[in-house]
Coordinates of C-alpha atoms in Angstrom, one line a residue:
X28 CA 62.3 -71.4 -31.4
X29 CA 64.8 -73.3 -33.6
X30 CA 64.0 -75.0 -36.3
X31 CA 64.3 -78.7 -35.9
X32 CA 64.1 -78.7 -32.3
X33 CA 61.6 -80.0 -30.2
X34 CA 59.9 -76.9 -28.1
X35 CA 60.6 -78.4 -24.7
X36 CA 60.0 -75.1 -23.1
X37 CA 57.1 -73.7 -25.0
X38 CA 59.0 -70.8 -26.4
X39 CA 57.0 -68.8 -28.7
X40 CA 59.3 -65.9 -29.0
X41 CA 57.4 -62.4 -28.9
X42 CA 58.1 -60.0 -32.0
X43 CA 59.8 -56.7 -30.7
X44 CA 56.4 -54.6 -32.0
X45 CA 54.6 -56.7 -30.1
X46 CA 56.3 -56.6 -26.6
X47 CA 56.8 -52.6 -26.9
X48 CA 52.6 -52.1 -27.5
X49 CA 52.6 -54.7 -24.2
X50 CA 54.8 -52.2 -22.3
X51 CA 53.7 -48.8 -23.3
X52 CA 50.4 -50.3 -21.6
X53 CA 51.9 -50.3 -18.5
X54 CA 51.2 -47.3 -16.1
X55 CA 53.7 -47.5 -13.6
X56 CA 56.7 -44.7 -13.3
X57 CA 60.0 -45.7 -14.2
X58 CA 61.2 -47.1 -10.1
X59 CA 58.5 -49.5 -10.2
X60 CA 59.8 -53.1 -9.5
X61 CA 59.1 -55.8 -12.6
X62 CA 59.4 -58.8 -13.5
X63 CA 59.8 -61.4 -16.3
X64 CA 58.8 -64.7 -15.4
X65 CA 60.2 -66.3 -18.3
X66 CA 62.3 -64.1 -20.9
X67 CA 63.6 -65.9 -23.5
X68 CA 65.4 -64.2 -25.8
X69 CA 65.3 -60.9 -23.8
X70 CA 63.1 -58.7 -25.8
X71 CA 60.8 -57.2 -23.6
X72 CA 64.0 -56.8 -21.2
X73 CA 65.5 -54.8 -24.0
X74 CA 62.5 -52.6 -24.5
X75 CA 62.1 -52.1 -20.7
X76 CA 65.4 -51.2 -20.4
X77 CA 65.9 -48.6 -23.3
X78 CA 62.6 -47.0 -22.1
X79 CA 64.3 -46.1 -18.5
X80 CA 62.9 -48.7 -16.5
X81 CA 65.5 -49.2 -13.6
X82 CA 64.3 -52.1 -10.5
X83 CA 64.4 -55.4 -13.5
X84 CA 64.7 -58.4 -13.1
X85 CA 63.8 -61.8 -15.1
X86 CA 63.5 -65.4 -14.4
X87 CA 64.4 -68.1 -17.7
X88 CA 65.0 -71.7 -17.4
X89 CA 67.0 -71.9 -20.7
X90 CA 70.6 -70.7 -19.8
X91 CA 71.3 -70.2 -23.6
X92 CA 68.8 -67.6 -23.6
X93 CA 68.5 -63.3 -23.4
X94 CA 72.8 -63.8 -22.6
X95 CA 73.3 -60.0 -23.4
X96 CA 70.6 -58.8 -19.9
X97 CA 72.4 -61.7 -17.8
X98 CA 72.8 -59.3 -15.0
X99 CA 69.0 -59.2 -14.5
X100 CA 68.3 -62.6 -15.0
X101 CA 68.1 -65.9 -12.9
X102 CA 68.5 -68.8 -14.6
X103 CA 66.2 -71.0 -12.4
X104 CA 62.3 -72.7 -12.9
X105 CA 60.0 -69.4 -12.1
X106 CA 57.8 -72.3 -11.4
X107 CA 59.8 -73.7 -8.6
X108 CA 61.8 -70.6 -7.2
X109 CA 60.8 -69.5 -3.5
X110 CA 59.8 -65.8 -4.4
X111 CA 60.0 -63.0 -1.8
X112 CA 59.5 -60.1 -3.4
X113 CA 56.1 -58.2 -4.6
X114 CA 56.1 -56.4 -8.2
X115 CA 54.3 -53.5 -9.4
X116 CA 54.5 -55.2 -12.8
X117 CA 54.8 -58.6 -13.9
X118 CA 54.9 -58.4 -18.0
X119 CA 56.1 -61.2 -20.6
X120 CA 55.0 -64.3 -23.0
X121 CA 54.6 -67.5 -20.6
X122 CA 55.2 -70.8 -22.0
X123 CA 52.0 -72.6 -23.8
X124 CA 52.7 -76.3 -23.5
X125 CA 49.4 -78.9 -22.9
X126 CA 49.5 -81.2 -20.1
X127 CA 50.1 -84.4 -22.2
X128 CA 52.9 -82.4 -23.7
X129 CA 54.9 -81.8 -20.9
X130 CA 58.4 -83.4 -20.1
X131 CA 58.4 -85.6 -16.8
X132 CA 60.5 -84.0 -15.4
X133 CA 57.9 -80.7 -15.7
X134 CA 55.3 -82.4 -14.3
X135 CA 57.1 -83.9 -11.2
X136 CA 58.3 -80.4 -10.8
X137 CA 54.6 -79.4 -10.3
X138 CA 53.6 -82.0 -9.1
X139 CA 55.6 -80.9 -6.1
X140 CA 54.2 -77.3 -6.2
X141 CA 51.6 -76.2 -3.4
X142 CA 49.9 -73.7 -6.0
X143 CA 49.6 -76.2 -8.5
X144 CA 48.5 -78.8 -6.5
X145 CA 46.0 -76.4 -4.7
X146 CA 44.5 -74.6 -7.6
X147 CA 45.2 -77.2 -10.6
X148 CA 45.4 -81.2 -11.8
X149 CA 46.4 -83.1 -14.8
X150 CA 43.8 -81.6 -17.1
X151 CA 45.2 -78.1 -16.7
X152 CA 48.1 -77.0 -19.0
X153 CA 51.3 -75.4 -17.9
X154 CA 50.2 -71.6 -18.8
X155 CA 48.1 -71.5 -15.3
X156 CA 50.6 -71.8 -13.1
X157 CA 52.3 -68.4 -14.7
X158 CA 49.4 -66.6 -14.4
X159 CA 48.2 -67.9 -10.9
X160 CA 51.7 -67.4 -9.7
X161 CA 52.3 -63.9 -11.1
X162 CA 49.2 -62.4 -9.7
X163 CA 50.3 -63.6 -6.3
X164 CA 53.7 -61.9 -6.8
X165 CA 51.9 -58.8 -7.6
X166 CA 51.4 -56.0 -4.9
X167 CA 48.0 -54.2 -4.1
X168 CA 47.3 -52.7 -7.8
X169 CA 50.1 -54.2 -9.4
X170 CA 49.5 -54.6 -13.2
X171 CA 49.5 -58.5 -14.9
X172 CA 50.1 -57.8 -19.0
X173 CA 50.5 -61.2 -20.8
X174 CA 50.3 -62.4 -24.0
X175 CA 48.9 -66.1 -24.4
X176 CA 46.3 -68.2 -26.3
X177 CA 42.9 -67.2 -25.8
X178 CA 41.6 -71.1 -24.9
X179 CA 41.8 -70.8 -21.5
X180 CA 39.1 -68.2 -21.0
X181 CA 36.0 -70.7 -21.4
X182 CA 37.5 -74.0 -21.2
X183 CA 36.0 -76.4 -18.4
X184 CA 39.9 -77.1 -17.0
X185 CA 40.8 -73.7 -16.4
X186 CA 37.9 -72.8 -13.8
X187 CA 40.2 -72.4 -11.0
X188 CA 42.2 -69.8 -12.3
X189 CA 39.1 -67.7 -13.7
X190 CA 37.6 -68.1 -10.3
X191 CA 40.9 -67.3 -8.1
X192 CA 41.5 -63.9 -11.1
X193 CA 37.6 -62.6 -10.2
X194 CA 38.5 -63.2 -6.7
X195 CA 41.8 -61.0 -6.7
X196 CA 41.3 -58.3 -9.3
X197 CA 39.9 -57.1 -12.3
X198 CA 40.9 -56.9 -15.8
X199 CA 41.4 -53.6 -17.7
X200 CA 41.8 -54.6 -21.3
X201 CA 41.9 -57.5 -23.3
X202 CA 43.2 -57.3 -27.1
X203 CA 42.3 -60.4 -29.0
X204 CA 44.0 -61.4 -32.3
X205 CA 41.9 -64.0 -34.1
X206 CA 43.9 -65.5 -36.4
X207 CA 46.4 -62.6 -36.4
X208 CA 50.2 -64.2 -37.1
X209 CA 51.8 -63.2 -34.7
X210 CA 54.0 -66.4 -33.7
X211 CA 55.6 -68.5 -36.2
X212 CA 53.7 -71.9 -36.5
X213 CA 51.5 -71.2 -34.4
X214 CA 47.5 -70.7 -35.6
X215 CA 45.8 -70.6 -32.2
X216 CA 43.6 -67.5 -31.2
X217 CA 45.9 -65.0 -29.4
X218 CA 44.9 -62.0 -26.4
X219 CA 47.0 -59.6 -24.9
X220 CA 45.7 -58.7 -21.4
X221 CA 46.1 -56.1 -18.8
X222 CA 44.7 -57.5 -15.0
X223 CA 44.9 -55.2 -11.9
X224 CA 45.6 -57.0 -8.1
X225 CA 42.7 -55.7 -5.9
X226 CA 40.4 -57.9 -4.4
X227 CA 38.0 -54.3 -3.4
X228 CA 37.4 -52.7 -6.7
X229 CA 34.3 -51.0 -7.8
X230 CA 35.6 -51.8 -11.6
X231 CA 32.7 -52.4 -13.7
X232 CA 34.0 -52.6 -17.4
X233 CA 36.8 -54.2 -19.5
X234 CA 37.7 -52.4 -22.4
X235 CA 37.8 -55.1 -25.4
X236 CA 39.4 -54.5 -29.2
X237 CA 38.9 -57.7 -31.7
X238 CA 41.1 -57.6 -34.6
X239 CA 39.6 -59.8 -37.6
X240 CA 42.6 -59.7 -39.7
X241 CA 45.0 -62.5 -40.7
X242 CA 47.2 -59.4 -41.9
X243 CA 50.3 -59.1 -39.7
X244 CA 50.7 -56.7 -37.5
X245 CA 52.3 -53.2 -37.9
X246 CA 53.7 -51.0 -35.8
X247 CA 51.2 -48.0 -36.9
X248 CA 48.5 -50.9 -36.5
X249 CA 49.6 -51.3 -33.2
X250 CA 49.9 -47.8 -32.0
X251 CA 46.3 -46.9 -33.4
X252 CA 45.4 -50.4 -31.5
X253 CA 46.7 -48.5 -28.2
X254 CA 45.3 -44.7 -29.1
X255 CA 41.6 -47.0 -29.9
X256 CA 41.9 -45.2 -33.2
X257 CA 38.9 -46.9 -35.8
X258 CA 40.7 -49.6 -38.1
X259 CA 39.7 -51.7 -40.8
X260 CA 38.3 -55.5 -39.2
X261 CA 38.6 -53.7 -35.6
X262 CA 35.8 -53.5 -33.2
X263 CA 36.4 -52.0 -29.8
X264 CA 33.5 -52.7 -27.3
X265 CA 33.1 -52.8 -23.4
X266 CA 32.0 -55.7 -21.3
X267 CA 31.0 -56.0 -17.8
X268 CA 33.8 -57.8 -15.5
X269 CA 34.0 -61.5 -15.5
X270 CA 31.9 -63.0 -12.4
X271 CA 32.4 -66.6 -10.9
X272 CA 31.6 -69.8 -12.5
X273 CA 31.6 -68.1 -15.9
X274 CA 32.6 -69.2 -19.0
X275 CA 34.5 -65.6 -20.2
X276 CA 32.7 -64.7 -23.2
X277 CA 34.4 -61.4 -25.1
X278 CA 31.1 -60.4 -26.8
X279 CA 30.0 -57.5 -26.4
X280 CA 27.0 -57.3 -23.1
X281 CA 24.4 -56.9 -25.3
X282 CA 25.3 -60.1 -27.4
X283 CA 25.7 -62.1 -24.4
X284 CA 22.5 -61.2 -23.2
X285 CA 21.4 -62.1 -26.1
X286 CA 22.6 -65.7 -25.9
X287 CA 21.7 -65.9 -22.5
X288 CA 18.1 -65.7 -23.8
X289 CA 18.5 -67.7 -26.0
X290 CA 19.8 -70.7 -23.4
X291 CA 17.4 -69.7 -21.0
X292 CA 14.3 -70.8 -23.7
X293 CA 16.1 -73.8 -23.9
X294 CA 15.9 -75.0 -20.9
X295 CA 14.6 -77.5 -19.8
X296 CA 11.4 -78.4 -17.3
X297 CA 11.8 -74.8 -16.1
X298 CA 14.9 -74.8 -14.4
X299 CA 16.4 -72.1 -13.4
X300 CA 19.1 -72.8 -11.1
X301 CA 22.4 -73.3 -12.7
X302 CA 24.7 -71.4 -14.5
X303 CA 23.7 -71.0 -18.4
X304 CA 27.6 -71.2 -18.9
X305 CA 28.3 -74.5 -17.0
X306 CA 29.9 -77.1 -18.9
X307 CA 26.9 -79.4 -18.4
X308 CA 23.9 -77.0 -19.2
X309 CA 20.0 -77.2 -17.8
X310 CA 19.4 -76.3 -21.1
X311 CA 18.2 -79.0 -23.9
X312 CA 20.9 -79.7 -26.5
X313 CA 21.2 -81.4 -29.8
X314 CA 23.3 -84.3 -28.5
X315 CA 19.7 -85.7 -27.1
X316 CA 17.6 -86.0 -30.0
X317 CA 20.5 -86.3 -32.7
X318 CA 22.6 -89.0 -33.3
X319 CA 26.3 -87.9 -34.9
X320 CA 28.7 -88.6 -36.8
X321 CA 32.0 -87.9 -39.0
X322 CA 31.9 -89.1 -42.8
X323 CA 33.3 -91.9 -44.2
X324 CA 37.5 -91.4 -45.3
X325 CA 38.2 -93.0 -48.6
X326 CA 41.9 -91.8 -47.9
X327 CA 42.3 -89.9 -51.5
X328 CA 38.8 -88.6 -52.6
X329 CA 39.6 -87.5 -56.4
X330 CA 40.8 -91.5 -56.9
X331 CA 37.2 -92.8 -56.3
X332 CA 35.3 -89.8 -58.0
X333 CA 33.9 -91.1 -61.2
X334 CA 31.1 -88.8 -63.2
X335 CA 30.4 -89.6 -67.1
X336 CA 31.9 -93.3 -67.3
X337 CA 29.7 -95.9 -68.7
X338 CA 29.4 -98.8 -66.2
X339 CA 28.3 -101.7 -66.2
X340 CA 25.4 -103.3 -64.2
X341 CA 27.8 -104.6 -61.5
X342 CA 29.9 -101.3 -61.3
X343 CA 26.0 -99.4 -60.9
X344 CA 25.3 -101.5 -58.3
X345 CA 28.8 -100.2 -56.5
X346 CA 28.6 -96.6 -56.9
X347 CA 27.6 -94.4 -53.6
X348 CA 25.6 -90.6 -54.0
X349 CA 28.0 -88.3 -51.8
X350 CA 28.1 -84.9 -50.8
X351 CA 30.8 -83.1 -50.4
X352 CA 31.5 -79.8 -47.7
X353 CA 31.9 -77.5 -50.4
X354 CA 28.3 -78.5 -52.2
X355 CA 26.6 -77.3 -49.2
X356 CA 24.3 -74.6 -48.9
X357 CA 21.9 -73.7 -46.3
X358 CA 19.2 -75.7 -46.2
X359 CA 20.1 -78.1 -49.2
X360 CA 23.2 -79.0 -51.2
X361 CA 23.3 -77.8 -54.8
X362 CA 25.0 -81.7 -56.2
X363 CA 26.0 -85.0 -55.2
X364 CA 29.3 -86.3 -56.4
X365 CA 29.4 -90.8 -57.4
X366 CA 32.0 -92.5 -55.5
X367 CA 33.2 -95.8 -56.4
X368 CA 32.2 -97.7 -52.7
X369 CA 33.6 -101.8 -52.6
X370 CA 33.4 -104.2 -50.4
X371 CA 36.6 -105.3 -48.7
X372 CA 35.6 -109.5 -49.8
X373 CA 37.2 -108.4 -53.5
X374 CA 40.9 -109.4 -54.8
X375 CA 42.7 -107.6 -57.9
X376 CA 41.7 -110.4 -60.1
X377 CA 37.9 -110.3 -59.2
X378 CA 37.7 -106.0 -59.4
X379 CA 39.8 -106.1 -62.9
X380 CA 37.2 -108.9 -64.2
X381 CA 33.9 -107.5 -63.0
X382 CA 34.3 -104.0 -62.2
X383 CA 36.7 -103.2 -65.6
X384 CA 35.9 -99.3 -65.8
X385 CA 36.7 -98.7 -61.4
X386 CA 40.0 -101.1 -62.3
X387 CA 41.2 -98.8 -65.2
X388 CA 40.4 -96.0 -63.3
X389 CA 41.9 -96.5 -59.8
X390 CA 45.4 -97.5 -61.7
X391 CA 46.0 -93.9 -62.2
X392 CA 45.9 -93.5 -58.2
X393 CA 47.5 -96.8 -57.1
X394 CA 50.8 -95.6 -55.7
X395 CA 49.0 -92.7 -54.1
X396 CA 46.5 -95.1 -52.9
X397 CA 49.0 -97.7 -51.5
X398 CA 50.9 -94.7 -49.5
X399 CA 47.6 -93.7 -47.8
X400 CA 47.7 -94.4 -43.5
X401 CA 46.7 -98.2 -43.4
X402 CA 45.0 -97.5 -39.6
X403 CA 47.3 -100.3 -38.2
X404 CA 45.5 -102.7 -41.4
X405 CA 46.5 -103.9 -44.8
X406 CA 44.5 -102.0 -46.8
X407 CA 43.5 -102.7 -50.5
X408 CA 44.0 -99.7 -52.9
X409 CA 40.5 -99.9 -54.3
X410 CA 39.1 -100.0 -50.3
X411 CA 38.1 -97.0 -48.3
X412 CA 40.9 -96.5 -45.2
X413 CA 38.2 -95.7 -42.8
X414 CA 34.5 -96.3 -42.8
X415 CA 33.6 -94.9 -39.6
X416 CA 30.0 -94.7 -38.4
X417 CA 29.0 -96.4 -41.4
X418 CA 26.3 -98.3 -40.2
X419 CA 24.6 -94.9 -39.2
X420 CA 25.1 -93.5 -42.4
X421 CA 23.5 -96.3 -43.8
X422 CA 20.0 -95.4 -42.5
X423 CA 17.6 -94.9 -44.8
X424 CA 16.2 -91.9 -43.8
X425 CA 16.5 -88.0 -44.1
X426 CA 19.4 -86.1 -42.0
X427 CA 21.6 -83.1 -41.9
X428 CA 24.7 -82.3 -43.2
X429 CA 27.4 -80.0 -42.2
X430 CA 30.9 -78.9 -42.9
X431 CA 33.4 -80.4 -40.2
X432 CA 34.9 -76.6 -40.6
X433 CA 33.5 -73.6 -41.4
X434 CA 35.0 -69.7 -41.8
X435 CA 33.2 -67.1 -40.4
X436 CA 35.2 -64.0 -40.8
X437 CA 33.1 -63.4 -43.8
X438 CA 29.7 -64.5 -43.4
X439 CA 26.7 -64.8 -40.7
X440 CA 25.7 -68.2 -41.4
X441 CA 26.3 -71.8 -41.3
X442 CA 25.3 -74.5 -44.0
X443 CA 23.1 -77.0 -42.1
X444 CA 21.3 -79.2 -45.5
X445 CA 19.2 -81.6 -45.5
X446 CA 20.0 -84.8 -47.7
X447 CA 18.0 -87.4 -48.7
X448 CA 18.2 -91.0 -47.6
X449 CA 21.4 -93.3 -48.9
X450 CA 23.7 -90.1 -49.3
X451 CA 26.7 -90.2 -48.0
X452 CA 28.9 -87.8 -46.4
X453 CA 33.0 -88.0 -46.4
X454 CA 35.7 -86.8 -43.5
X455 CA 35.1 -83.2 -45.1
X456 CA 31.3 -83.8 -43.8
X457 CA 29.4 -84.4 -40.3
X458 CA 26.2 -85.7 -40.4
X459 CA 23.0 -85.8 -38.0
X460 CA 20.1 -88.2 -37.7
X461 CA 17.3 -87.8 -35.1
X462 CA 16.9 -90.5 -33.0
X463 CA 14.0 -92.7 -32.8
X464 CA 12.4 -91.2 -29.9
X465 CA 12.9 -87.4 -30.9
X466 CA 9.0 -85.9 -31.1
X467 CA 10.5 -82.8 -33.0
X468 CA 11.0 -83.1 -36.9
X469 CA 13.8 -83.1 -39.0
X470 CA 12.4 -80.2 -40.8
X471 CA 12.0 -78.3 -36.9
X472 CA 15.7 -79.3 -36.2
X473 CA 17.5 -78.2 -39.7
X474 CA 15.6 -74.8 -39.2
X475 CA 16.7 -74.3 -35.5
X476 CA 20.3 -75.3 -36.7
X477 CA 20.0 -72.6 -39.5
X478 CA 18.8 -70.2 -37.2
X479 CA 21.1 -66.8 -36.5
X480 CA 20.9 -67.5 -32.6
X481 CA 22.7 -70.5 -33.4
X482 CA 25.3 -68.9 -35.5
X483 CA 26.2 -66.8 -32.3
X484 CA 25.6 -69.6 -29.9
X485 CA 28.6 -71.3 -31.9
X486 CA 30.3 -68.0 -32.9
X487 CA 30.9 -67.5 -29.1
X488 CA 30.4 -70.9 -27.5
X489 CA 31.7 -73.3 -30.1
X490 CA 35.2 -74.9 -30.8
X491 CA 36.9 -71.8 -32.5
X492 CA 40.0 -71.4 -34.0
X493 CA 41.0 -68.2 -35.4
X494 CA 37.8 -67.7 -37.8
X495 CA 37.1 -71.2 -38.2
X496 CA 34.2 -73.0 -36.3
X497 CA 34.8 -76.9 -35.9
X498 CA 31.6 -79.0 -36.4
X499 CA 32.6 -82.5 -34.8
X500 CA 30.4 -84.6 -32.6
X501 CA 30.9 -82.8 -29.5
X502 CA 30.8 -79.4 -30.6
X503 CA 27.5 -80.2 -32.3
X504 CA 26.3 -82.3 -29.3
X505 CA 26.3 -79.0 -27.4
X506 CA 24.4 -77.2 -29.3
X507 CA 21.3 -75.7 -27.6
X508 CA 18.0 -76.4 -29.0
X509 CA 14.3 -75.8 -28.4
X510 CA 12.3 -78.4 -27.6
X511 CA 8.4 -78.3 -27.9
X512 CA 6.0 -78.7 -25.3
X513 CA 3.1 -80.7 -26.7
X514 CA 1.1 -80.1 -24.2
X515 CA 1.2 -76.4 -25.5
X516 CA -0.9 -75.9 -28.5
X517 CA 0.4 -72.9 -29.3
X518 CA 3.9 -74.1 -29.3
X519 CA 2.6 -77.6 -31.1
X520 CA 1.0 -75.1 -34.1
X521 CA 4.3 -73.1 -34.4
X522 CA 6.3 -76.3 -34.5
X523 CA 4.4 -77.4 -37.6
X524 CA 4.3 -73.9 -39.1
X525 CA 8.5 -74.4 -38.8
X526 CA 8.5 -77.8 -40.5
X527 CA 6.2 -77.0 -43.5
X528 CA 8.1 -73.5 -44.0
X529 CA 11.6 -75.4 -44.0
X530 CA 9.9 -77.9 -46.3
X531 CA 8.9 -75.4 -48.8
X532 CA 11.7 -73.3 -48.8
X533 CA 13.8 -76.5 -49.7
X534 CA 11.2 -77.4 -52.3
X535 CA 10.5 -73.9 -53.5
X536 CA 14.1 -71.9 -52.9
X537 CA 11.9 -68.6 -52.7
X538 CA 13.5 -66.1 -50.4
X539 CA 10.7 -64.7 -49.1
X540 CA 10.2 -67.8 -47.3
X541 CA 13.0 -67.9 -45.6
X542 CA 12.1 -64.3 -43.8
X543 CA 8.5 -66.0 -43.0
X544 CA 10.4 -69.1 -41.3
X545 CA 13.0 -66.1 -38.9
X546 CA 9.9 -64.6 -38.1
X547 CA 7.9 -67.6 -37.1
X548 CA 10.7 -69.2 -35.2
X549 CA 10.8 -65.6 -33.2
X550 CA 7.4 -66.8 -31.8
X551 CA 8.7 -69.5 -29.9
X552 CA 11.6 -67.2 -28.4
X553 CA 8.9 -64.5 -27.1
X554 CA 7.2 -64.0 -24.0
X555 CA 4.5 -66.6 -23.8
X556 CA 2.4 -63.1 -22.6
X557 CA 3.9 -61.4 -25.9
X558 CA 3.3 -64.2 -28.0
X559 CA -0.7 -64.7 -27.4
X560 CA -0.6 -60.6 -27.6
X561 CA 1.0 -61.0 -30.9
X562 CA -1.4 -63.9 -32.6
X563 CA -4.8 -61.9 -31.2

């Protein structure tokens, strides 16, 4: 893509490594019939060519575009073109562009389109249709090898494909690149898969590599990738083939089992009929006895720290206890941070005469504070820009505390903390409160958060980009949690046993606690059979 130029088409041009790994995975003989659906600069045309490949040809909407393979290419909308002929393999990098995105006159082209309008709506982004569409250009055992974002395999929108790709075939591979850079400016979680047309298969496995590494990619990398030779932050695994309804989970089965467990002791009054995978869940989740929220923006934090001044009573009275993301731990935060917080009923006059110290000291920031985004407001430099779920934040009671984003290429937990009452958290921070009418205690719900079934709930389930996990109201709200059944003593005891366990390890910070508090919350995912075995 040019620089400077708005990506109209979704071009995302594939490096020449990358497309020659994508069609040495190919197993059809050099007369087999291809196509391109949307070449761009002609790279993979290139490769096919010099490697002997001799029935070619390419579809690409840009007419400045892959000039030197002309002769195999049509310069019309794939989307829109009246297709006859059946291809033994369909290979390339289709467009990524979001719904919202799209140029009108994209979307009255599909809107127009029977395949779009049968399997797809406004929701569903512009990548579908090149998938859908290729597999029905495919012939019996024709080979699908795409490289794309890896979003579209559990979202809620792309259903209809997943269901019409289990209906028509199976997948042989699939090579995921976390946060691999592979495209310039782009940071989204990439695959490269191989799918096989044939609705009758007896195929029971997908072979699966992860790569972990934001290194880039190497053509020795990439050929020990192929060979499934052992590499540093590779894991190869198998997985059993995709079934209907599913969210498309690449974990490996026995991790996925795993989580499936875990859901199914979630759920709720015994219900068993729904998919664990379905975008609204039988299971209980932390959306209904939480409340959430993002942290408060002040719009440039280091202007309104302020440690080791000597205030006066007024300034005292207008100074906020905050946590920061980066204080976090597990459990508990290790500090809290003062803020200067003022009320927007203030002029310069009035903060210079009473608050002298916060006036001296937000005059170092004030051009940097004045260029902050006013949120469609005239906002004061010595005023917060947005103080967002404030009133819940103002609660004077215990919550938890989170980092909006978390890495997790290099660790096996997340920092869920309790914080005591008027602490406050900032954008860097989400915060939860259980509601009024939650049973369970905050204590119960900070451990279950903590807990490593959690960490792969989210690892697999949650809003993941590359290695980072986001932690914003919705994600959160999804969480699956389980609730207590107080008509159960057994369960009622454990639930206490969690609470005053959490509550001593935060007190205490002895370690050996913490492997007490894993083993007692394993009690309440047992058999209810295994778990009376286990206490007599």
């Amino acid at each position: 893509m040019k620089k400077g130029i708005k990506n109209k088409f979704g071009q995302y041009f594939t490096p020449e490594i990358v497309a020659n790994f994508m069609v040495e995975l190919s197993s059809i003989n050099k007369e087999g019939y291809i196509l391109e659906p949307c070449c761009g600069e002609g790279v993979f045309l290139k490769n096919l060519n010099d490697k002997g490949f001799k029935n070619i040809m390419a579809y690409e909407i840009d007419p400045t575009l892959a000039n030197l393979f002309s002769s195999q290419v049509i310069y019309k909308s794939f989307v829109s073109e009246n297709i006859e002929e059946k291809f033994d393999l369909i290979i390339g990098n289709p467009p990524y562009i979001r719904w919202q995105h799209l140029e009108e006159d994209f979307k009255t082209e599909l809107s127009k389109n029977h395949l779009w309008n049968k399997y797809f709506n406004s929701l569903c982004d512009y990548l579908y249709i090149f998938i859908l569409k290729s597999i029905e250009l495919l012939k019996e055992n024709g080979e699908l090898i795409f490289i794309c974002p890896e979003y579209w395999l559990n979202t809620t929108h792309s259903i209809s494909l997943r269901n019409y790709m289990v209906a028509n075939g199976y997948f042989e591979s699939i090579h995921h690149f976390n946060e691999t850079p592979i495209f310039e400016n782009v940071t989204v979680s990439i695959i490269i898969f191989k799918y096989i047309k044939n609705k009758n298969h007896n195929k029971t496995k997908i072979s699966v590599a992860k790569y972990f590494s934001a290194r880039k990619l190497t053509k020795s990398f990439l050929d020990a990738l192929r060979n499934k030779e052992p590499q540093t932050d590779l894991e190869y695994f198998d997985i059993d083939q995709f079934k209907v309804g599913e969210r498309w989970v690449l974990a490996p089965d026995e991790v996925k089992t795993e989580l499936k467990i875990f859901e199914t002791n979630c759920i709720m009054n015994g219900s068993f009929n729904k998919n664990l995978f379905e975008e609204a869940p039988d299971y209980h989740t932390i959306g209904e006895i939480c409340d959430i929220g993002n942290g408060l923006v002040s719009g440039l934090d280091r202007a309104f720290q302020l440690n080791g001044h000597l205030l006066n009573e007024q300034e005292a009275k207008s100074i906020i206890n905050v946590v920061k993301a980066k204080d976090i731990k597990p459990y508990y935060p290790v500090q809290t941070t003062r803020y200067i917080f003022l009320k927007d009923n203030l002029n310069e006059n009035e903060l210079k005469e009473i608050f002298p110290v916060f006036y001296e000291h937000l005059m170092e920031f004030k051009n940097e504070l004045l260029s902050r985004y006013q949120y469609n407001r005239e906002i004061n430099f010595w005023e917060w820009v947005f103080l967002r779920n404030f009133n819940l934040f103002s609660k004077n009671e215990y919550k938890i505390f989170v980092p909006c984003k978390e890495r997790i290429s290099n660790k096996n937990h997340f920092r869920f903390a309790l914080i005591e009452p008027n602490v406050y958290p900032t954008q860097d921070v989400t915060a939860l409160f259980k509601k009024e009418k939650t049973k369970e205690s905050i204590y119960y719900i900070l451990a279950m958060l903590n807990n490593h079934r959690t960490f792969n709930w989210l690892k697999y389930n949650g809003i993941v980009k590359g290695n980072i996990v986001e932690f914003s109201e919705k994600p959160i709200s999804s969480i699956p949690i389980k609730l207590i059944d107080w008509s159960d003593e057994f369960e009622s005891n454990l639930h206490n046993n969690i609470s005053n366990l959490c509550k001593d390890y935060i007190e205490t910070k002895k370690i050996d606690l913490l492997q007490e508090l894993e083993t007692t919350i394993d009690l309440l995912f047992t058999n209810k059979v295994q778990m009376v075995s286990h206490i007599l």
